């Protein structure tokens, strides 16, 4: 019955040729005619080059790339498929060829002779698929001898596509609600529901820990304003209780903003305008409540987007951005919270979210947090800045239609890594990774539980 | 949006089979959607979850927190997955006629 349902959906919608692709596209923005798609793509590319900062990067990459293919050895997607189209520099070359031919000085002649870079609707369809088969984990960047950031090219490719009207429906629907909807968040949680959830969590903490831990809302002048992935308010009760109990035990002043409470920024996955608008909502709420710092919950892309782009999009005096992992580790070091070393007897491993670990920003802190109370800690190999992606990065985990791909292709290496540790628990501080890893655990029947770092802190903290 | 016919009931659904108008939900429709979610028969425990989800949705406009669902129905998450193999956020919500969850859910 479901098969016939999907069939009828495809035949009923516009742009059927693209619609059958790897991801479900938002149909309203999709140019129907192939020639219009080409023209829309080139117009968008031109505008982004004119008004953005990407030209110097493309100039550089267009000169230096050699397609040596060393990136292939780093990519878990290529490792799983063996398909040359999944090699990071193959994908990057698609965009660079278009840039050379259409936008680089004197590039037209050279491209004509090489017969490369002529943009067709079929080439756009190929880019749609390949840019969304990449999880933007940027592991290949570590291997490229010339330092090409293939993840950034994927980001740019998706940005151009989205400005040409081609973007995943799963992301657009959420962003529309976040920026224009009544609830102002990607999971469409109305404020009364948020408050009901917070009251419920407070009751749970009282029952569990015997302490009156509060989730403060709209407390003006707090040191930290807290932005988790808003989906945590539906899915990750233990993580949020862990966050709150740490802040409570250490006597930190913090608040949640009632007008804006979502750390998620899908702009990082596909569109710089969205990225900037979401950041301005975040900063606006922090300013409304006169908070001194932005505290980001357990979420890889939310952490990276706030850490990098709050300064980038603030004129002056950008608010400092702190991850809950940084703060909790500081509080442990300062002995402001106490953790019971017998509370977690199971074997625990840690999965690094790419958006936190690839740059080296958050690698040591979570390990030291866990190391301070978990007796049996075991690493995956490789790990830290060289970790493998969970397979759901770059927004893929929010696109249900990619499930099969995430299980059989992009998440395969991670599932094998987890199995080899023999761990009972995988801790990871990212809403995206948690969802993907839970699906992998189910798919590969791995005997492990997937939790957040603060879920374990919650079990161990003494108050 | 496509219109599907489930057990003689015509209803508009999205590409993942979530009904578009929560008000068009009925128990007969729930039983029909259940068949698409590997749930052959709706038992008393299924209905307990379904009615809880609908009541919460009608009050708050969103599905409840998973932990709250477990606590208030008295069912462990593992058991809810046994009842609804595609899980509380997808299968159970779909059968209960809630909109498709968005964001990182």
mmCIF file of C-alpha atoms in Angstrom, chain A residues 114-362:
data_model
loop_
_atom_site.group_PDB
_atom_site.id
_atom_site.type_symbol
_atom_site.label_atom_id
_atom_site.label_comp_id
_atom_site.label_asym_id
_atom_site.label_seq_id
_atom_site.Cartn_x
_atom_site.Cartn_y
_atom_site.Cartn_z
ATOM 1 C CA UNK A 114 38.432 20.086 -22.431
ATOM 2 C CA UNK A 115 34.711 19.671 -23.140
ATOM 3 C CA UNK A 116 34.096 20.077 -19.462
ATOM 4 C CA UNK A 117 31.775 22.188 -17.424
ATOM 5 C CA UNK A 118 28.894 22.764 -19.822
ATOM 6 C CA UNK A 119 25.986 22.892 -17.484
ATOM 7 C CA UNK A 120 23.015 20.703 -18.306
ATOM 8 C CA UNK A 121 19.908 19.732 -16.368
ATOM 9 C CA UNK A 122 21.374 16.228 -16.096
ATOM 10 C CA UNK A 123 24.527 17.684 -14.505
ATOM 11 C CA UNK A 124 22.337 19.506 -11.991
ATOM 12 C CA UNK A 125 20.522 16.277 -11.169
ATOM 13 C CA UNK A 126 23.875 14.594 -10.623
ATOM 14 C CA UNK A 127 24.982 17.386 -8.302
ATOM 15 C CA UNK A 128 21.721 17.166 -6.322
ATOM 16 C CA UNK A 129 22.384 13.517 -5.694
ATOM 17 C CA UNK A 130 26.126 13.705 -5.024
ATOM 18 C CA UNK A 131 26.036 16.804 -2.825
ATOM 19 C CA UNK A 132 23.457 15.034 -0.675
ATOM 20 C CA UNK A 133 25.306 11.725 -0.597
ATOM 21 C CA UNK A 134 28.120 13.626 1.115
ATOM 22 C CA UNK A 135 27.583 13.936 4.880
ATOM 23 C CA UNK A 136 29.891 17.007 4.977
ATOM 24 C CA UNK A 137 31.947 15.267 7.658
ATOM 25 C CA UNK A 138 35.131 16.763 6.176
ATOM 26 C CA UNK A 139 37.269 13.747 7.021
ATOM 27 C CA UNK A 140 38.643 13.853 3.449
ATOM 28 C CA UNK A 141 39.967 17.351 4.120
ATOM 29 C CA UNK A 142 42.548 15.812 6.453
ATOM 30 C CA UNK A 143 43.841 13.633 3.626
ATOM 31 C CA UNK A 144 43.948 16.160 0.778
ATOM 32 C CA UNK A 145 47.603 17.041 0.145
ATOM 33 C CA UNK A 146 46.503 20.400 -1.264
ATOM 34 C CA UNK A 147 44.166 21.246 1.590
ATOM 35 C CA UNK A 148 40.972 21.336 -0.443
ATOM 36 C CA UNK A 149 37.945 21.475 1.851
ATOM 37 C CA UNK A 150 35.522 19.215 -0.009
ATOM 38 C CA UNK A 151 32.946 19.696 2.757
ATOM 39 C CA UNK A 152 32.926 23.414 2.052
ATOM 40 C CA UNK A 153 32.434 22.728 -1.664
ATOM 41 C CA UNK A 154 29.491 20.482 -0.790
ATOM 42 C CA UNK A 155 28.118 23.330 1.332
ATOM 43 C CA UNK A 156 28.564 25.792 -1.535
ATOM 44 C CA UNK A 157 27.040 23.389 -4.056
ATOM 45 C CA UNK A 158 23.987 22.901 -1.851
ATOM 46 C CA UNK A 159 23.788 26.683 -1.306
ATOM 47 C CA UNK A 160 23.744 27.377 -5.046
ATOM 48 C CA UNK A 161 21.163 24.621 -5.592
ATOM 49 C CA UNK A 162 18.939 26.020 -2.865
ATOM 50 C CA UNK A 163 19.138 29.544 -4.294
ATOM 51 C CA UNK A 164 18.104 27.979 -7.610
ATOM 52 C CA UNK A 165 15.036 26.539 -5.858
ATOM 53 C CA UNK A 166 16.373 23.027 -5.309
ATOM 54 C CA UNK A 167 16.534 21.990 -1.656
ATOM 55 C CA UNK A 168 15.376 19.076 0.507
ATOM 56 C CA UNK A 169 11.804 19.389 1.649
ATOM 57 C CA UNK A 170 12.722 17.942 5.058
ATOM 58 C CA UNK A 171 15.024 20.867 5.809
ATOM 59 C CA UNK A 172 12.894 23.605 4.215
ATOM 60 C CA UNK A 173 9.736 22.685 6.141
ATOM 61 C CA UNK A 174 11.613 22.859 9.435
ATOM 62 C CA UNK A 175 13.411 26.114 8.614
ATOM 63 C CA UNK A 176 10.164 27.743 7.474
ATOM 64 C CA UNK A 177 8.607 26.975 10.858
ATOM 65 C CA UNK A 178 11.735 28.207 12.648
ATOM 66 C CA UNK A 179 11.999 31.534 10.819
ATOM 67 C CA UNK A 180 8.407 32.285 9.846
ATOM 68 C CA UNK A 181 6.154 29.946 11.849
ATOM 69 C CA UNK A 182 4.282 30.595 15.072
ATOM 70 C CA UNK A 183 6.444 28.319 17.197
ATOM 71 C CA UNK A 184 9.806 29.652 15.920
ATOM 72 C CA UNK A 185 11.524 26.280 16.121
ATOM 73 C CA UNK A 186 12.355 23.392 13.796
ATOM 74 C CA UNK A 187 10.303 20.794 15.694
ATOM 75 C CA UNK A 188 7.242 23.120 15.900
ATOM 76 C CA UNK A 189 7.008 22.885 19.696
ATOM 77 C CA UNK A 190 4.622 25.604 20.957
ATOM 78 C CA UNK A 191 5.651 27.491 24.105
ATOM 79 C CA UNK A 192 2.924 25.922 26.330
ATOM 80 C CA UNK A 193 4.220 22.470 25.334
ATOM 81 C CA UNK A 194 7.796 23.522 26.136
ATOM 82 C CA UNK A 195 6.694 24.759 29.567
ATOM 83 C CA UNK A 196 4.759 21.536 30.157
ATOM 84 C CA UNK A 197 7.875 19.534 29.277
ATOM 85 C CA UNK A 198 10.069 21.603 31.586
ATOM 86 C CA UNK A 199 7.637 21.103 34.472
ATOM 87 C CA UNK A 200 7.636 17.376 33.762
ATOM 88 C CA UNK A 201 11.450 17.265 33.773
ATOM 89 C CA UNK A 202 11.560 19.163 37.065
ATOM 90 C CA UNK A 203 9.188 16.579 38.601
ATOM 91 C CA UNK A 204 11.319 13.769 37.223
ATOM 92 C CA UNK A 205 14.477 15.273 38.710
ATOM 93 C CA UNK A 206 12.801 15.683 42.077
ATOM 94 C CA UNK A 207 11.811 12.028 42.001
ATOM 95 C CA UNK A 208 15.186 10.828 40.736
ATOM 96 C CA UNK A 209 17.627 13.020 42.618
ATOM 97 C CA UNK A 210 15.492 14.343 45.465
ATOM 98 C CA UNK A 211 16.433 17.897 44.543
ATOM 99 C CA UNK A 212 14.369 20.844 43.349
ATOM 100 C CA UNK A 213 16.219 21.531 40.115
ATOM 101 C CA UNK A 214 14.566 24.184 37.963
ATOM 102 C CA UNK A 215 14.664 24.985 34.273
ATOM 103 C CA UNK A 216 14.596 28.785 34.457
ATOM 104 C CA UNK A 217 12.694 30.604 31.683
ATOM 105 C CA UNK A 218 13.165 34.296 30.821
ATOM 106 C CA UNK A 219 15.461 35.039 33.729
ATOM 107 C CA UNK A 220 16.977 38.354 32.640
ATOM 108 C CA UNK A 221 20.678 38.971 33.210
ATOM 109 C CA UNK A 222 21.666 35.304 33.504
ATOM 110 C CA UNK A 223 25.244 34.344 32.726
ATOM 111 C CA UNK A 224 24.178 31.747 30.126
ATOM 112 C CA UNK A 225 21.238 31.475 27.761
ATOM 113 C CA UNK A 226 20.757 27.833 26.822
ATOM 114 C CA UNK A 227 20.030 26.595 23.293
ATOM 115 C CA UNK A 228 19.839 22.818 22.855
ATOM 116 C CA UNK A 229 18.711 21.155 19.640
ATOM 117 C CA UNK A 230 15.007 21.822 20.201
ATOM 118 C CA UNK A 231 14.253 18.188 19.376
ATOM 119 C CA UNK A 232 15.860 17.324 22.730
ATOM 120 C CA UNK A 233 12.644 18.642 24.317
ATOM 121 C CA UNK A 234 10.845 15.722 22.646
ATOM 122 C CA UNK A 235 13.525 13.042 22.419
ATOM 123 C CA UNK A 236 16.327 13.540 24.940
ATOM 124 C CA UNK A 237 14.888 14.002 28.417
ATOM 125 C CA UNK A 238 17.955 12.535 30.127
ATOM 126 C CA UNK A 239 20.373 14.796 28.289
ATOM 127 C CA UNK A 240 18.391 17.896 29.281
ATOM 128 C CA UNK A 241 18.078 16.739 32.890
ATOM 129 C CA UNK A 242 21.841 16.142 32.896
ATOM 130 C CA UNK A 243 22.435 19.652 31.583
ATOM 131 C CA UNK A 244 20.122 21.225 34.178
ATOM 132 C CA UNK A 245 21.442 19.263 37.114
ATOM 133 C CA UNK A 246 25.066 20.219 36.325
ATOM 134 C CA UNK A 247 24.142 23.907 36.144
ATOM 135 C CA UNK A 248 22.083 23.610 39.337
ATOM 136 C CA UNK A 249 24.760 21.769 41.302
ATOM 137 C CA UNK A 250 27.454 24.274 40.319
ATOM 138 C CA UNK A 251 25.236 27.263 41.061
ATOM 139 C CA UNK A 252 25.421 28.647 37.518
ATOM 140 C CA UNK A 253 22.900 31.319 36.562
ATOM 141 C CA UNK A 254 21.232 30.346 33.312
ATOM 142 C CA UNK A 255 17.996 30.657 31.422
ATOM 143 C CA UNK A 256 15.949 29.410 28.510
ATOM 144 C CA UNK A 257 14.370 32.124 26.340
ATOM 145 C CA UNK A 258 10.600 31.865 25.854
ATOM 146 C CA UNK A 259 10.654 33.692 22.511
ATOM 147 C CA UNK A 260 13.371 31.581 20.926
ATOM 148 C CA UNK A 261 14.690 28.277 22.252
ATOM 149 C CA UNK A 262 16.100 26.311 19.310
ATOM 150 C CA UNK A 263 19.841 25.783 18.787
ATOM 151 C CA UNK A 264 19.365 24.022 15.439
ATOM 152 C CA UNK A 265 20.705 25.830 12.385
ATOM 153 C CA UNK A 266 20.060 23.907 9.169
ATOM 154 C CA UNK A 267 21.550 26.848 7.288
ATOM 155 C CA UNK A 268 24.928 25.220 7.913
ATOM 156 C CA UNK A 269 23.734 22.342 5.736
ATOM 157 C CA UNK A 270 22.442 24.202 2.705
ATOM 158 C CA UNK A 271 22.090 27.977 2.732
ATOM 159 C CA UNK A 272 24.099 30.922 4.078
ATOM 160 C CA UNK A 273 21.097 33.248 4.279
ATOM 161 C CA UNK A 274 19.308 30.784 6.517
ATOM 162 C CA UNK A 275 22.500 30.374 8.526
ATOM 163 C CA UNK A 276 22.696 34.113 9.148
ATOM 164 C CA UNK A 277 18.988 34.556 9.917
ATOM 165 C CA UNK A 278 19.007 31.742 12.465
ATOM 166 C CA UNK A 279 22.127 33.183 14.124
ATOM 167 C CA UNK A 280 20.461 36.590 14.373
ATOM 168 C CA UNK A 281 17.421 35.016 16.094
ATOM 169 C CA UNK A 282 19.727 33.299 18.572
ATOM 170 C CA UNK A 283 21.685 36.467 19.306
ATOM 171 C CA UNK A 284 18.478 38.546 19.423
ATOM 172 C CA UNK A 285 17.018 36.357 22.159
ATOM 173 C CA UNK A 286 20.291 36.461 24.116
ATOM 174 C CA UNK A 287 20.253 40.256 23.902
ATOM 175 C CA UNK A 288 16.577 40.504 24.866
ATOM 176 C CA UNK A 289 17.347 38.640 28.080
ATOM 177 C CA UNK A 290 20.708 40.402 28.568
ATOM 178 C CA UNK A 291 22.544 37.086 28.809
ATOM 179 C CA UNK A 292 26.350 37.239 28.939
ATOM 180 C CA UNK A 293 27.074 34.012 27.015
ATOM 181 C CA UNK A 294 25.416 31.557 24.676
ATOM 182 C CA UNK A 295 25.434 27.962 25.936
ATOM 183 C CA UNK A 296 24.840 25.334 23.264
ATOM 184 C CA UNK A 297 23.512 21.905 24.218
ATOM 185 C CA UNK A 298 24.503 18.482 22.932
ATOM 186 C CA UNK A 299 24.354 19.092 19.203
ATOM 187 C CA UNK A 300 27.267 19.045 16.764
ATOM 188 C CA UNK A 301 26.082 21.330 14.001
ATOM 189 C CA UNK A 302 24.359 23.725 16.421
ATOM 190 C CA UNK A 303 27.616 24.040 18.353
ATOM 191 C CA UNK A 304 29.744 24.607 15.281
ATOM 192 C CA UNK A 305 27.354 27.040 13.625
ATOM 193 C CA UNK A 306 27.039 29.167 16.768
ATOM 194 C CA UNK A 307 30.749 28.990 17.599
ATOM 195 C CA UNK A 308 31.845 30.084 14.124
ATOM 196 C CA UNK A 309 29.003 32.267 12.928
ATOM 197 C CA UNK A 310 27.925 34.248 15.988
ATOM 198 C CA UNK A 311 31.280 36.103 15.687
ATOM 199 C CA UNK A 312 31.058 36.155 11.871
ATOM 200 C CA UNK A 313 27.625 37.793 11.816
ATOM 201 C CA UNK A 314 28.027 40.078 14.853
ATOM 202 C CA UNK A 315 29.246 43.615 14.221
ATOM 203 C CA UNK A 316 31.068 44.147 17.492
ATOM 204 C CA UNK A 317 31.209 42.547 20.917
ATOM 205 C CA UNK A 318 30.054 39.136 19.764
ATOM 206 C CA UNK A 319 28.654 37.100 22.625
ATOM 207 C CA UNK A 320 30.940 34.226 23.644
ATOM 208 C CA UNK A 321 29.665 30.781 22.623
ATOM 209 C CA UNK A 322 30.282 27.892 24.999
ATOM 210 C CA UNK A 323 29.489 24.200 24.555
ATOM 211 C CA UNK A 324 27.959 22.301 27.479
ATOM 212 C CA UNK A 325 30.917 19.920 27.177
ATOM 213 C CA UNK A 326 33.420 22.709 27.736
ATOM 214 C CA UNK A 327 31.445 24.051 30.682
ATOM 215 C CA UNK A 328 30.862 20.700 32.382
ATOM 216 C CA UNK A 329 34.552 19.824 32.116
ATOM 217 C CA UNK A 330 35.508 23.204 33.606
ATOM 218 C CA UNK A 331 33.098 22.601 36.497
ATOM 219 C CA UNK A 332 34.522 19.138 37.149
ATOM 220 C CA UNK A 333 38.068 20.530 37.172
ATOM 221 C CA UNK A 334 37.004 23.288 39.569
ATOM 222 C CA UNK A 335 35.381 20.605 41.772
ATOM 223 C CA UNK A 336 32.058 22.388 41.564
ATOM 224 C CA UNK A 337 30.272 19.145 40.743
ATOM 225 C CA UNK A 338 30.863 15.675 42.174
ATOM 226 C CA UNK A 339 30.452 12.479 40.196
ATOM 227 C CA UNK A 340 30.050 9.009 41.648
ATOM 228 C CA UNK A 341 32.672 6.680 40.109
ATOM 229 C CA UNK A 342 30.521 3.595 40.745
ATOM 230 C CA UNK A 343 27.366 4.883 39.034
ATOM 231 C CA UNK A 344 28.210 3.630 35.535
ATOM 232 C CA UNK A 345 29.754 0.145 35.639
ATOM 233 C CA UNK A 346 29.080 -0.621 31.954
ATOM 234 C CA UNK A 347 31.664 -0.442 29.178
ATOM 235 C CA UNK A 348 31.322 2.942 27.494
ATOM 236 C CA UNK A 349 32.657 4.234 24.192
ATOM 237 C CA UNK A 350 32.467 7.755 22.768
ATOM 238 C CA UNK A 351 31.450 8.821 19.279
ATOM 239 C CA UNK A 352 32.882 12.175 18.124
ATOM 240 C CA UNK A 353 30.371 14.391 16.280
ATOM 241 C CA UNK A 354 32.258 15.637 13.204
ATOM 242 C CA UNK A 355 31.132 19.220 13.670
ATOM 243 C CA UNK A 356 32.780 19.304 17.084
ATOM 244 C CA UNK A 357 35.839 17.134 16.614
ATOM 245 C CA UNK A 358 37.152 17.653 13.082
ATOM 246 C CA UNK A 359 38.632 21.039 13.969
ATOM 247 C CA UNK A 360 40.011 19.710 17.250
ATOM 248 C CA UNK A 361 37.687 22.000 19.229
ATOM 249 C CA UNK A 362 35.881 19.362 21.294
#
